[in-house]
Amino acid sequence: MTSVVTAGGISVTIRGAVVDEGETVLDRLVSDGVPGALVSRNSHLWGPDAAPAAARRLGWLGPSEIARSLPARVSGPAGFARDAGLDRVVLLASGGPAVAAEAIGAAAGAELTVVDSTDPHEVTGALAGDPHRTIVVVVADDPGAGADGGAGVDALRRVFERAFGDAGLTGADLARRFVVVAAAGSAEERAAQEAGHHVVESEPDVDGRFGALDARALTAPALAGADVEALLDQAAALAATLRQPYDNPALTLGAALGSSALAGRDKLVIADHGSGLTGFGAWAEQLVAGALGKGGRGLLPVVVEDVEAPGFELTADMRRVILGRRPDEPGPGREAGISVAGPLGAQFLLWEYATAIAARVLGVDPFGEPDVRESAASTAALLRSEEGAAPTVVRRPPALVEGAVEVHAREDALKGAATLAGALEAVLESVPDGGYLAVLAYLDRWADAEAAGLRALLAARAAKVRRRPVPVTFGWGPAHLHTTGQYHKGGPRNGSFLQVTGVVTADLPVPGRPYSLGELQLAQAFGDLRVLRSLGRPAVRLHLRDRPEGLAQLADALS
């Protein structure tokens, strides 16, 4: 059985058992008046406990005057782009705004450098561009939110400010190199105004996770030349359909996601197949994981490389989604449960609405982040030290060393393994039935890009070791703290974790702070690892004494 719902430039195709499952849930949503209530911004849709926060977080459902005004502010007579020669745009951000901006920039072919990492090697690469051509957009974290209390973005801003000063930029010339996106009346806005930076007010009723089309995500791409108005027009076309009880693709997708989780298919395997939307899967991952993973429930997004990749096999606990081609068209993956096609702006709104619907079905608060602050507190504790002193991280001897790779684990975690290959097999065997393995790499995502290949290698090896597919996700650290970190700590307690850290050969001091970027990154990694272990999650850390050599060793051990 196949169901195709097309409207507002979006097509959602559903095949197989999920059609009946989704329609049952959809009928209940319609009878409860949910489509109209959501568009009317009814904050009680997720229960009384969630209502206060929801009342301040539903602005993404309507047009944003701030977002609409960005093109004029950026390129108009008084716009930021009036400064001749400032044609290199760098974004310092975390979480949803960073991932959304990168997807927008990629779709537009815009030259945009996104820095959401404290890895000193990666930051050094971003600093390598001509400072006299560079303008930096700084997106302040939501007040009270953030997986590191805002330390990451603040540290990056300080490092870039020092680099500009070292290049001879001072006074007003230095100040105009920064555009700060912050909430009106916030400490970040006041500090930016006092410093003489450009300031863009962020929407007061949208959080970063749902804010793909607000000022935090759009300012940097707009500066880099992306057509922001076209994105907003695409979303507006879909918005006209969101109140409809039927022929509503976003409601259909939301019912399918929610019914999948209720039916035990709580792993959402996402593969791109010709969508042309580079990076969109990563944005959908942060939205679905963070909005739904809490209270021991959730829907785990597993982004795979393509429909032929290890991990896309159909199993009893997986629901497969294709971004791009409809699944009833010829080609691999045609039996996948869900397929979504449409332009980027509409896709953003589609998934935001659908995820909010799925949260209603699952009975969770889509806007709460009850578990993210645990890692923030743990990181802050590691950074807390004597005044003027660097943070202290207690380092223990590795349980195993092979070549350039150290294996750090509790005594019973490796099950007596004496080799790197054996240790990796022990990690795979630690994944509980119905669970998943998350690879968290605190490395340079450009220079150490080979690390991303560990996801497919581990998925392929898991199928042999466990004689069945095991979901394997991959995230760059510390960025994952702001994206999937909520699910890893608050979702179903069935995850195992493989953290990868690497030697720092050229660190960067953080001006005005008693720590360097390398020390901050290590505190973020150790803080998160400590929280995962305190929750009883199996967690092993691999430390690369030499990054390229260590990654090559891991690939060999898994081949």
CSV table of C-alpha atoms in Angstrom, one decimal, residues 58 68 167 200 277 315 331 362 388 405 411 433 503 529 558:
chain,number,residue,atom,x,y,z
A,58,LEU,CA,6.2,28.5,18.9
A,68,ARG,CA,12.3,39.0,6.2
A,167,ALA,CA,46.6,41.3,12.2
A,200,VAL,CA,20.9,41.6,14.9
A,277,LEU,CA,20.2,19.2,0.1
A,315,THR,CA,15.0,-4.4,10.7
A,331,GLY,CA,16.2,1.9,-7.7
A,362,LEU,CA,4.8,10.4,22.2
A,388,GLY,CA,44.4,32.1,37.1
A,405,VAL,CA,45.7,4.3,19.7
A,411,GLU,CA,38.3,-3.0,33.6
A,433,ASP,CA,19.6,-5.8,22.1
A,503,VAL,CA,46.5,14.7,20.5
A,529,LEU,CA,31.9,10.9,29.3
A,558,LEU,CA,37.6,-2.8,11.4
